[in-house]
PDB file of N, CA and C in Angstrom:
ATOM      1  N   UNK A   2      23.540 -17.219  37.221  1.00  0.00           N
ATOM      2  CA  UNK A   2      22.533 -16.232  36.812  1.00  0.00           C
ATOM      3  C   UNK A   2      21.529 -16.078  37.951  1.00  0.00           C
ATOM      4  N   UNK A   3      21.344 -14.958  38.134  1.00  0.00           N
ATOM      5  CA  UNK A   3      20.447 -14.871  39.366  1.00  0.00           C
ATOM      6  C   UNK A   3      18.653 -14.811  38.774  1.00  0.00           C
ATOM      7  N   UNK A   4      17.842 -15.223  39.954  1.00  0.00           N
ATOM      8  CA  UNK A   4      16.452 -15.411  39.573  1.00  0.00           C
ATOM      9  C   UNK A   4      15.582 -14.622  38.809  1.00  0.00           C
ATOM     10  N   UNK A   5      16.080 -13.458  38.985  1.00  0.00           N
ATOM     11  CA  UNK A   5      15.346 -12.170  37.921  1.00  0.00           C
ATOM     12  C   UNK A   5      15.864 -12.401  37.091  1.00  0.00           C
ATOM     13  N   UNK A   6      17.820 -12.827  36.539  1.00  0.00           N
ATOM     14  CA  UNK A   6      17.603 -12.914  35.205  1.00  0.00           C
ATOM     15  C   UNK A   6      16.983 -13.546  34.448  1.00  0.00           C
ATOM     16  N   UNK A   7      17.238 -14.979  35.374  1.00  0.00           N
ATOM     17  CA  UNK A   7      16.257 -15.829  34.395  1.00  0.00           C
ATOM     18  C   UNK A   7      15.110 -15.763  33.953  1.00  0.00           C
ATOM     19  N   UNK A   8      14.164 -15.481  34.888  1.00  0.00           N
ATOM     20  CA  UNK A   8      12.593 -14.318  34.470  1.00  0.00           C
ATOM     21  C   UNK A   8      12.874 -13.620  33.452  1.00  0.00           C
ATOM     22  N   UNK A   9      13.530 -12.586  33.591  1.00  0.00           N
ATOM     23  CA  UNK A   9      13.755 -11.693  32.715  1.00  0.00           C
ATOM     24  C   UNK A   9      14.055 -12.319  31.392  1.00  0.00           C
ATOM     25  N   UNK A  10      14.611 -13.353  31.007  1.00  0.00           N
ATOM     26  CA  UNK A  10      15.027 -13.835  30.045  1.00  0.00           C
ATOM     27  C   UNK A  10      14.234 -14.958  29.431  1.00  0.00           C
ATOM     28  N   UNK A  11      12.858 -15.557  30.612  1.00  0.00           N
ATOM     29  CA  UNK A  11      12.195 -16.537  30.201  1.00  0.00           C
ATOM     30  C   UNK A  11      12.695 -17.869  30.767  1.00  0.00           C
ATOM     31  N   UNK A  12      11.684 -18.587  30.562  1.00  0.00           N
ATOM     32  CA  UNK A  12      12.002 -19.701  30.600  1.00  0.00           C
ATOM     33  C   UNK A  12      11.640 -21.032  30.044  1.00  0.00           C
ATOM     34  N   UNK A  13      11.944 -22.352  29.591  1.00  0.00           N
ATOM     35  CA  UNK A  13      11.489 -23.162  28.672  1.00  0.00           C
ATOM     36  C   UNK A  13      10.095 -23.579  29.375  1.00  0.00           C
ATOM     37  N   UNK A  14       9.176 -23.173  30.384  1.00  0.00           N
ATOM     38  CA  UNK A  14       8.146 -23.961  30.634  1.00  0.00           C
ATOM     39  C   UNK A  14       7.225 -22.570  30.336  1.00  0.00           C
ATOM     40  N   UNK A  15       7.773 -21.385  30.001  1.00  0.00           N
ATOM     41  CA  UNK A  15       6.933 -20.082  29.469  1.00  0.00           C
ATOM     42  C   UNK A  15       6.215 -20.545  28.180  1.00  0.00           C
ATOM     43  N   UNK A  16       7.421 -21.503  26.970  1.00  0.00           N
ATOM     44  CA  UNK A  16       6.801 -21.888  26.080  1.00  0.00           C
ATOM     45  C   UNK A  16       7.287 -21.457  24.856  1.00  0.00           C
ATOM     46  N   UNK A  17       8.397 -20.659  25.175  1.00  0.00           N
ATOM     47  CA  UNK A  17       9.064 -19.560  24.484  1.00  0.00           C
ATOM     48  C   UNK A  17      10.169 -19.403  24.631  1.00  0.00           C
ATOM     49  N   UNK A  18      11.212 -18.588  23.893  1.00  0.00           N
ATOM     50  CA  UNK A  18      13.137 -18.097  23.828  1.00  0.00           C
ATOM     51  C   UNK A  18      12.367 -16.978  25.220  1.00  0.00           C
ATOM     52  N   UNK A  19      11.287 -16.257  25.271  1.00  0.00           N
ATOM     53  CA  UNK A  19      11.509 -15.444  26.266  1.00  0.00           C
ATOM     54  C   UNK A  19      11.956 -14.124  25.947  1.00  0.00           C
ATOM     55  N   UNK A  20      12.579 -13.110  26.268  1.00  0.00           N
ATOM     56  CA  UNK A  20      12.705 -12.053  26.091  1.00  0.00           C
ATOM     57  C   UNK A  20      13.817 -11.467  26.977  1.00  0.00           C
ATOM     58  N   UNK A  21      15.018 -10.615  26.363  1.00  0.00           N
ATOM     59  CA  UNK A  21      15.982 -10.183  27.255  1.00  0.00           C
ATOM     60  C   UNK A  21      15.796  -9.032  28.023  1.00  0.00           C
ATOM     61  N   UNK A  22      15.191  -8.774  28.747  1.00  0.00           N
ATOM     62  CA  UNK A  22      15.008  -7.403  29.333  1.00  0.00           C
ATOM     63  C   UNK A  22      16.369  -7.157  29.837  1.00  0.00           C
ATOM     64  N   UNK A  23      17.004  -7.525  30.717  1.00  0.00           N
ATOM     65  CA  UNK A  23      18.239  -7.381  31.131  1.00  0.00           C
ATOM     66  C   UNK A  23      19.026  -6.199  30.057  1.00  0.00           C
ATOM     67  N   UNK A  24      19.237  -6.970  28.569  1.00  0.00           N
ATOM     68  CA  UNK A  24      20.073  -6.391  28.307  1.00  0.00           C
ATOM     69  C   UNK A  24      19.358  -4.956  27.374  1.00  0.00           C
ATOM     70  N   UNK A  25      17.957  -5.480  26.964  1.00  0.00           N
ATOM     71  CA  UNK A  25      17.287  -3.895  26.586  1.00  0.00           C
ATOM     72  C   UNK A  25      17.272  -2.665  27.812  1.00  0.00           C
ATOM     73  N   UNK A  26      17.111  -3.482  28.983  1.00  0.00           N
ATOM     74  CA  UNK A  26      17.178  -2.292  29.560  1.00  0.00           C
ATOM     75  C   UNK A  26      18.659  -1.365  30.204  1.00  0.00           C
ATOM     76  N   UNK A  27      19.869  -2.540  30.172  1.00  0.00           N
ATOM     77  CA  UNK A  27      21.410  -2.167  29.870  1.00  0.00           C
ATOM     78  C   UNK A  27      21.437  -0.859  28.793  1.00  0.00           C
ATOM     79  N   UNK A  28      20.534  -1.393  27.788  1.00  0.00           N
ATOM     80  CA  UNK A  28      21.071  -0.442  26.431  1.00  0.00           C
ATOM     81  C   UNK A  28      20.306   1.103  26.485  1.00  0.00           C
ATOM     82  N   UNK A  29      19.125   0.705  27.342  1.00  0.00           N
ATOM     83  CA  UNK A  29      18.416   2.557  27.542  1.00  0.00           C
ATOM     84  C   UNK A  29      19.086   3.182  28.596  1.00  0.00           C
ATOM     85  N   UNK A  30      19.293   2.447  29.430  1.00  0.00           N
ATOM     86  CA  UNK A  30      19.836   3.383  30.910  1.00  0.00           C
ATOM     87  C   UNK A  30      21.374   3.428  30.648  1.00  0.00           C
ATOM     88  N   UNK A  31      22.272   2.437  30.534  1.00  0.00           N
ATOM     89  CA  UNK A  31      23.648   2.530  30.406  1.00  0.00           C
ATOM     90  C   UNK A  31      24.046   3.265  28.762  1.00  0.00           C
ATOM     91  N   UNK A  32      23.193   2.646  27.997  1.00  0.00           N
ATOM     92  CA  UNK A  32      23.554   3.246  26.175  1.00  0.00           C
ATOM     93  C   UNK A  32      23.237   4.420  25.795  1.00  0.00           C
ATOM     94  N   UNK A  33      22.083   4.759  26.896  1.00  0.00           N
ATOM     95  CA  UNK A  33      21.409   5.800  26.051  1.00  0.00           C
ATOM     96  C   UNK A  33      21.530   7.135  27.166  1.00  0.00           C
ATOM     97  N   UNK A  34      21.752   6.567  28.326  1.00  0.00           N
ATOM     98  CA  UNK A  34      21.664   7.767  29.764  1.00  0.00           C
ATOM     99  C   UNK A  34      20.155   7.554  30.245  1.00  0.00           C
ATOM    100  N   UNK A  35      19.618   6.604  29.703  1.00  0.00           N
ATOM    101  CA  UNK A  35      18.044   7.245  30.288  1.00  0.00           C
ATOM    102  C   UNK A  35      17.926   6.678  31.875  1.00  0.00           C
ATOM    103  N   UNK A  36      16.859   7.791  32.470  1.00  0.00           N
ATOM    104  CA  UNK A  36      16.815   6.754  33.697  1.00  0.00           C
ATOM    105  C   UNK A  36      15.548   5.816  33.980  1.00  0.00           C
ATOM    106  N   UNK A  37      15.520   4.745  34.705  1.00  0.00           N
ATOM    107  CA  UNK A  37      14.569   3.856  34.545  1.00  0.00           C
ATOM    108  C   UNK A  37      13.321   4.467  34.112  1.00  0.00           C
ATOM    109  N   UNK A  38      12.773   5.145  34.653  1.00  0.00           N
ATOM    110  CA  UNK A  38      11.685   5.649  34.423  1.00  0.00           C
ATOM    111  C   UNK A  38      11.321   6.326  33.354  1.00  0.00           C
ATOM    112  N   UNK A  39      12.255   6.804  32.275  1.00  0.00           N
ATOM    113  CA  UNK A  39      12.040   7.637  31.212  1.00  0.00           C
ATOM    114  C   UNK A  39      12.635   5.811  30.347  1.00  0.00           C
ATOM    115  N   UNK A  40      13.027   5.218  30.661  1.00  0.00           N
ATOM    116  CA  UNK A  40      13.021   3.723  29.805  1.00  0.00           C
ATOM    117  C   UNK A  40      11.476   3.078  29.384  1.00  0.00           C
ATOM    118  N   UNK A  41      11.161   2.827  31.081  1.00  0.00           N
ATOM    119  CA  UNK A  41       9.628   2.037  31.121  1.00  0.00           C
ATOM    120  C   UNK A  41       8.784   3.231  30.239  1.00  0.00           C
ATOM    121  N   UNK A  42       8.837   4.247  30.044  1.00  0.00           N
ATOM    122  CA  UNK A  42       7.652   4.711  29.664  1.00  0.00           C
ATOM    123  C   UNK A  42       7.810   4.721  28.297  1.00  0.00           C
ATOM    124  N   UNK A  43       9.024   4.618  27.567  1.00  0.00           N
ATOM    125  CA  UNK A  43       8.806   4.361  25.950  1.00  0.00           C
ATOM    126  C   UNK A  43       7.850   3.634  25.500  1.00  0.00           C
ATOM    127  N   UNK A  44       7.588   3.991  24.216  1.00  0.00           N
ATOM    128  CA  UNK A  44       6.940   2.349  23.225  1.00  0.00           C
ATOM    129  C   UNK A  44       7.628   1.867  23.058  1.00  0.00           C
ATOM    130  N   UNK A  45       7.973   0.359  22.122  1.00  0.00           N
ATOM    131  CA  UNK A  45       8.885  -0.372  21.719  1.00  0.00           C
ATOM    132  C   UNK A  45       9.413   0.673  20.259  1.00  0.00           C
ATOM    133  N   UNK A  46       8.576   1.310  19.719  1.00  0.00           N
ATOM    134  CA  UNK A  46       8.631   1.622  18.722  1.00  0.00           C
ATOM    135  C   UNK A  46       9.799   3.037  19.019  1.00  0.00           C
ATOM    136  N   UNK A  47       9.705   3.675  19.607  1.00  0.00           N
ATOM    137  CA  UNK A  47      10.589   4.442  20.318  1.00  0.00           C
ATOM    138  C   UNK A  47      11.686   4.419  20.912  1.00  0.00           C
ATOM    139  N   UNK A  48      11.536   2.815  21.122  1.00  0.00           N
ATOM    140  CA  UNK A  48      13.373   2.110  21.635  1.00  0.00           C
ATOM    141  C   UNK A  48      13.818   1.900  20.784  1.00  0.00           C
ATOM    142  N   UNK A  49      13.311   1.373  19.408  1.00  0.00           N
ATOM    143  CA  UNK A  49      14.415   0.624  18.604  1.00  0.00           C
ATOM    144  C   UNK A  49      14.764   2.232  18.044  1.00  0.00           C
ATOM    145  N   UNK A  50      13.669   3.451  17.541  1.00  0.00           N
ATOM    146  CA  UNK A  50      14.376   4.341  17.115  1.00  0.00           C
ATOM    147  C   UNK A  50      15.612   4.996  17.763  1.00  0.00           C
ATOM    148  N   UNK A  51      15.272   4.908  19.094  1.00  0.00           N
ATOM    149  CA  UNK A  51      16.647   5.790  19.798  1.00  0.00           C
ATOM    150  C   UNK A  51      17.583   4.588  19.425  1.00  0.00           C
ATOM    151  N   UNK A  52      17.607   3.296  19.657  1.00  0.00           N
ATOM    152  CA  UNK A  52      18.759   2.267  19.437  1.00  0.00           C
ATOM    153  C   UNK A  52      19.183   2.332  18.040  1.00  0.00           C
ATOM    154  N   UNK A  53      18.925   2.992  17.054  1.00  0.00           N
ATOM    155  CA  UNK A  53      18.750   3.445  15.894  1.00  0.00           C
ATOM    156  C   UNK A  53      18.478   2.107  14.348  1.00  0.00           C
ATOM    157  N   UNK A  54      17.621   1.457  15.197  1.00  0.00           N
ATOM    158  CA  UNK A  54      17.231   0.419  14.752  1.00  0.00           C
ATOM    159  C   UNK A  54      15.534   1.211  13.930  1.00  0.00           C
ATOM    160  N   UNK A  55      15.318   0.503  12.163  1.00  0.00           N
ATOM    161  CA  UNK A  55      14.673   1.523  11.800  1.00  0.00           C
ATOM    162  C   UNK A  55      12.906   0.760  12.535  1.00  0.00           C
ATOM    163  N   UNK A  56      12.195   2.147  12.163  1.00  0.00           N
ATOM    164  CA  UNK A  56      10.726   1.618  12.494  1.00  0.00           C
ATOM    165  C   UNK A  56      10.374   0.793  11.356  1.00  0.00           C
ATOM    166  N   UNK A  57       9.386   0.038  12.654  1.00  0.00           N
ATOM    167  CA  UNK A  57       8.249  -0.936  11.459  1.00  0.00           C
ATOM    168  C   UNK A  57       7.420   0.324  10.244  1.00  0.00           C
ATOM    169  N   UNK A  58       6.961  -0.438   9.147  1.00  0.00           N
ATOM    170  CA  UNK A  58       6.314   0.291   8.567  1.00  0.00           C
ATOM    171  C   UNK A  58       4.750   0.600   8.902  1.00  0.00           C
ATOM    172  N   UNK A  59       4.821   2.004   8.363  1.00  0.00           N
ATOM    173  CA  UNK A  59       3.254   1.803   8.453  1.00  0.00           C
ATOM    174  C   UNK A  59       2.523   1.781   8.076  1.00  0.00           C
ATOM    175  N   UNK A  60       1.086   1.094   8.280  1.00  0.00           N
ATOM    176  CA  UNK A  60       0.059   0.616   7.763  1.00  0.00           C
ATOM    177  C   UNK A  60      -0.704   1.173   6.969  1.00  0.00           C
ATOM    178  N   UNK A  61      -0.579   0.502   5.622  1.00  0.00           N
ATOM    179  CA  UNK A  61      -0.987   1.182   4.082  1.00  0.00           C
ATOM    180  C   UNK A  61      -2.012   0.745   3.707  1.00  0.00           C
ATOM    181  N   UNK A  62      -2.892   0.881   2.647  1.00  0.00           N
ATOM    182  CA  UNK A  62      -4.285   0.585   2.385  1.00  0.00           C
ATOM    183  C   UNK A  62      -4.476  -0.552   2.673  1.00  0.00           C
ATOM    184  N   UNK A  63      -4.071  -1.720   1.967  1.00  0.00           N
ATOM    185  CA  UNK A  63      -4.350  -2.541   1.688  1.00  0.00           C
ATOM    186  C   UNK A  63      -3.795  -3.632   2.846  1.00  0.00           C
ATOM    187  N   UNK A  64      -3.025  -3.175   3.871  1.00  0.00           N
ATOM    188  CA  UNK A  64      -3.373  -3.119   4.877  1.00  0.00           C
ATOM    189  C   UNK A  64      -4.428  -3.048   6.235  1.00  0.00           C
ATOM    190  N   UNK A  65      -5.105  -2.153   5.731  1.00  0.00           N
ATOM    191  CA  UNK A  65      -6.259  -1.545   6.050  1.00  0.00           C
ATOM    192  C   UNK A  65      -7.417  -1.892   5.852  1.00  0.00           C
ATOM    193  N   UNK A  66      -7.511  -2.491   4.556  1.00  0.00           N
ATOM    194  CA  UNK A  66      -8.558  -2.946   3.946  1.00  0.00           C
ATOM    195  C   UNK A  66      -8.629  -4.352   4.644  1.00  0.00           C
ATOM    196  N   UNK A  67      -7.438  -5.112   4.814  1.00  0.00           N
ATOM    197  CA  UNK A  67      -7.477  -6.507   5.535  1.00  0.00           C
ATOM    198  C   UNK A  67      -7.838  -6.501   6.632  1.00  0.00           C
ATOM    199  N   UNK A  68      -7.893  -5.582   7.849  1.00  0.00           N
ATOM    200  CA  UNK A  68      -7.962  -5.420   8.829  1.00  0.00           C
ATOM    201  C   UNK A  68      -9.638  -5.022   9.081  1.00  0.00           C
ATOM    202  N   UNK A  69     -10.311  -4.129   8.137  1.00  0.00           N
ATOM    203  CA  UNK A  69     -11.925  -3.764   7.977  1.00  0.00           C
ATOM    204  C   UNK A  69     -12.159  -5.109   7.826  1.00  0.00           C
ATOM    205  N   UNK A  70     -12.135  -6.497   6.893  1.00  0.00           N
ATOM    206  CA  UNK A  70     -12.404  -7.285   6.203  1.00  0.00           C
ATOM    207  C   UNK A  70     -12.436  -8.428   7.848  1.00  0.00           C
ATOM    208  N   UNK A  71     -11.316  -8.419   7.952  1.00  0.00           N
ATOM    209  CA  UNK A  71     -11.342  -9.122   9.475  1.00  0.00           C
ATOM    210  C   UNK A  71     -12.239  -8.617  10.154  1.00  0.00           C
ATOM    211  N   UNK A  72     -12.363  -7.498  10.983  1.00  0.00           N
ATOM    212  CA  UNK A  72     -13.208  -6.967  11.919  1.00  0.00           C
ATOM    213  C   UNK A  72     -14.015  -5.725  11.490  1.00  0.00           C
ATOM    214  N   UNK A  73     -14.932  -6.218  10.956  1.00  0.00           N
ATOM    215  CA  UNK A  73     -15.961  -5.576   9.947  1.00  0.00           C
ATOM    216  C   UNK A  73     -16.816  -4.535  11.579  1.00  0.00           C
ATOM    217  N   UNK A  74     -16.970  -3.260  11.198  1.00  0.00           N
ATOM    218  CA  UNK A  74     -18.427  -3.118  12.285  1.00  0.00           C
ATOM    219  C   UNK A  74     -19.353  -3.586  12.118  1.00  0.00           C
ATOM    220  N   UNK A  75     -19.889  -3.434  13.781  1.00  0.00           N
ATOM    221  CA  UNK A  75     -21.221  -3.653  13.821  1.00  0.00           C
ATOM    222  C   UNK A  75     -21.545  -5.367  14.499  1.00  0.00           C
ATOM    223  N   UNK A  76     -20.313  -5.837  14.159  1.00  0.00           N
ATOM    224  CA  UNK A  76     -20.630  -7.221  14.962  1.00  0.00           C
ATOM    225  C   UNK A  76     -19.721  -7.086  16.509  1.00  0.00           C
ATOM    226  N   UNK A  77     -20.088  -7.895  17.540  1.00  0.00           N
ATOM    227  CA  UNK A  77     -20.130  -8.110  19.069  1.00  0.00           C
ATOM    228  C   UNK A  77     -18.352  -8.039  18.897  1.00  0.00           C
ATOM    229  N   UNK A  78     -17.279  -8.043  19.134  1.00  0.00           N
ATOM    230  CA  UNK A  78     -16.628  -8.550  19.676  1.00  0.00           C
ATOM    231  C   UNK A  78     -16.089  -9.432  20.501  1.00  0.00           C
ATOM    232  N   UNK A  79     -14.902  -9.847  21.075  1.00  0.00           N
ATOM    233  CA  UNK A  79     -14.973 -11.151  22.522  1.00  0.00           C
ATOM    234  C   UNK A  79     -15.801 -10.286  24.051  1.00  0.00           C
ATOM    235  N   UNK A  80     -15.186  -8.745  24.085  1.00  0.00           N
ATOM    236  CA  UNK A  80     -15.604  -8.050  24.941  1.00  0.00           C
ATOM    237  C   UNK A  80     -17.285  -7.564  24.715  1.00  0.00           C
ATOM    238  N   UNK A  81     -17.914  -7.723  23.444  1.00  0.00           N
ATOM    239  CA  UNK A  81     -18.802  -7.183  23.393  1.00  0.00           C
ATOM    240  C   UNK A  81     -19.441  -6.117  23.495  1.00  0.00           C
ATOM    241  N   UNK A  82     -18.283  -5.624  22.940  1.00  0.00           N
ATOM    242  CA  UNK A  82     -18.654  -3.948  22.261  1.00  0.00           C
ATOM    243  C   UNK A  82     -18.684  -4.150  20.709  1.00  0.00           C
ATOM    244  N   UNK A  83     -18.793  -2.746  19.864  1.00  0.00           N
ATOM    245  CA  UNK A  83     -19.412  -2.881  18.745  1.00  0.00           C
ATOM    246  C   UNK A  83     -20.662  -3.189  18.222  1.00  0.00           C
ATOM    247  N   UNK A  84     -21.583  -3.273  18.763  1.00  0.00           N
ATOM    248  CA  UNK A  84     -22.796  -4.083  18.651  1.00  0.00           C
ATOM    249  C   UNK A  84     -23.418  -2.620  18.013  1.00  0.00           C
ATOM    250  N   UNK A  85     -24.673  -3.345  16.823  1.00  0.00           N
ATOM    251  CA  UNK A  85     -25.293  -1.861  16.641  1.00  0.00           C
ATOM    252  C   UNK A  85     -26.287  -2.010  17.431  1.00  0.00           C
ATOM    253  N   UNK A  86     -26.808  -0.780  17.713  1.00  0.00           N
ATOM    254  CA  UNK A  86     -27.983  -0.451  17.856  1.00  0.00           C
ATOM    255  C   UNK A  86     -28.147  -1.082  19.824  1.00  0.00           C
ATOM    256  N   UNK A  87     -27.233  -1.356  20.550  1.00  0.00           N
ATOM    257  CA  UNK A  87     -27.206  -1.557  21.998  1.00  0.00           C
ATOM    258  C   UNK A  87     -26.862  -0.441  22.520  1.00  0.00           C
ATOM    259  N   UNK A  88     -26.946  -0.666  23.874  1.00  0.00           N
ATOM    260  CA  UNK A  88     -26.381   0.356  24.899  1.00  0.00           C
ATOM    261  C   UNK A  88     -24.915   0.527  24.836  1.00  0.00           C
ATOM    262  N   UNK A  89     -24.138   1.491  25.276  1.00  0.00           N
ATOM    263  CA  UNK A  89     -23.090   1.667  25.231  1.00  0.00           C
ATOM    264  C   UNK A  89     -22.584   1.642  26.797  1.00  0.00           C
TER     265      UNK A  89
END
């Protein structure tokens, strides 16, 4: 296996299985005709549809409501935006 694959595929000191790029990107350019550049610019969400793999769902109230509840406005963030009443 040559050194990009293994990158490409990860490795046990990443911390992780890693990720196959190799063969996702086999399946847009060779599966699908695309050329590199019309590959890299998909979302993920856009690969699995052309691979005809279905989309994630999407995000429904109560959903929504968990997500306000987590990150309520008005408080700082890590970046420290959101803040009321500061400069922007």
């Amino acid at each position: 296996m040559s050194g990009l694959s293994q990158r490409a595929q990860g490795s046990p000191s990443s911390g992780g299985e890693g990720f196959d790029w190799v063969s996702l990107v086999q399946a847009g350019v060779r599966g699908l005709g695309l050329r590199p550049a019309e590959f890299w610019a998909l979302t993920p969400a856009e690969l699995a549809l052309m691979l005809g793999r279905a989309a994630p769902p999407a995000l429904g109230r109560a959903g929504l409501v968990d997500l306000m509840a987590a990150f309520p406005d008005g408080q700082a963030g890590h970046d420290g935006l959101n803040t009321k009443g500061g400069d922007a």
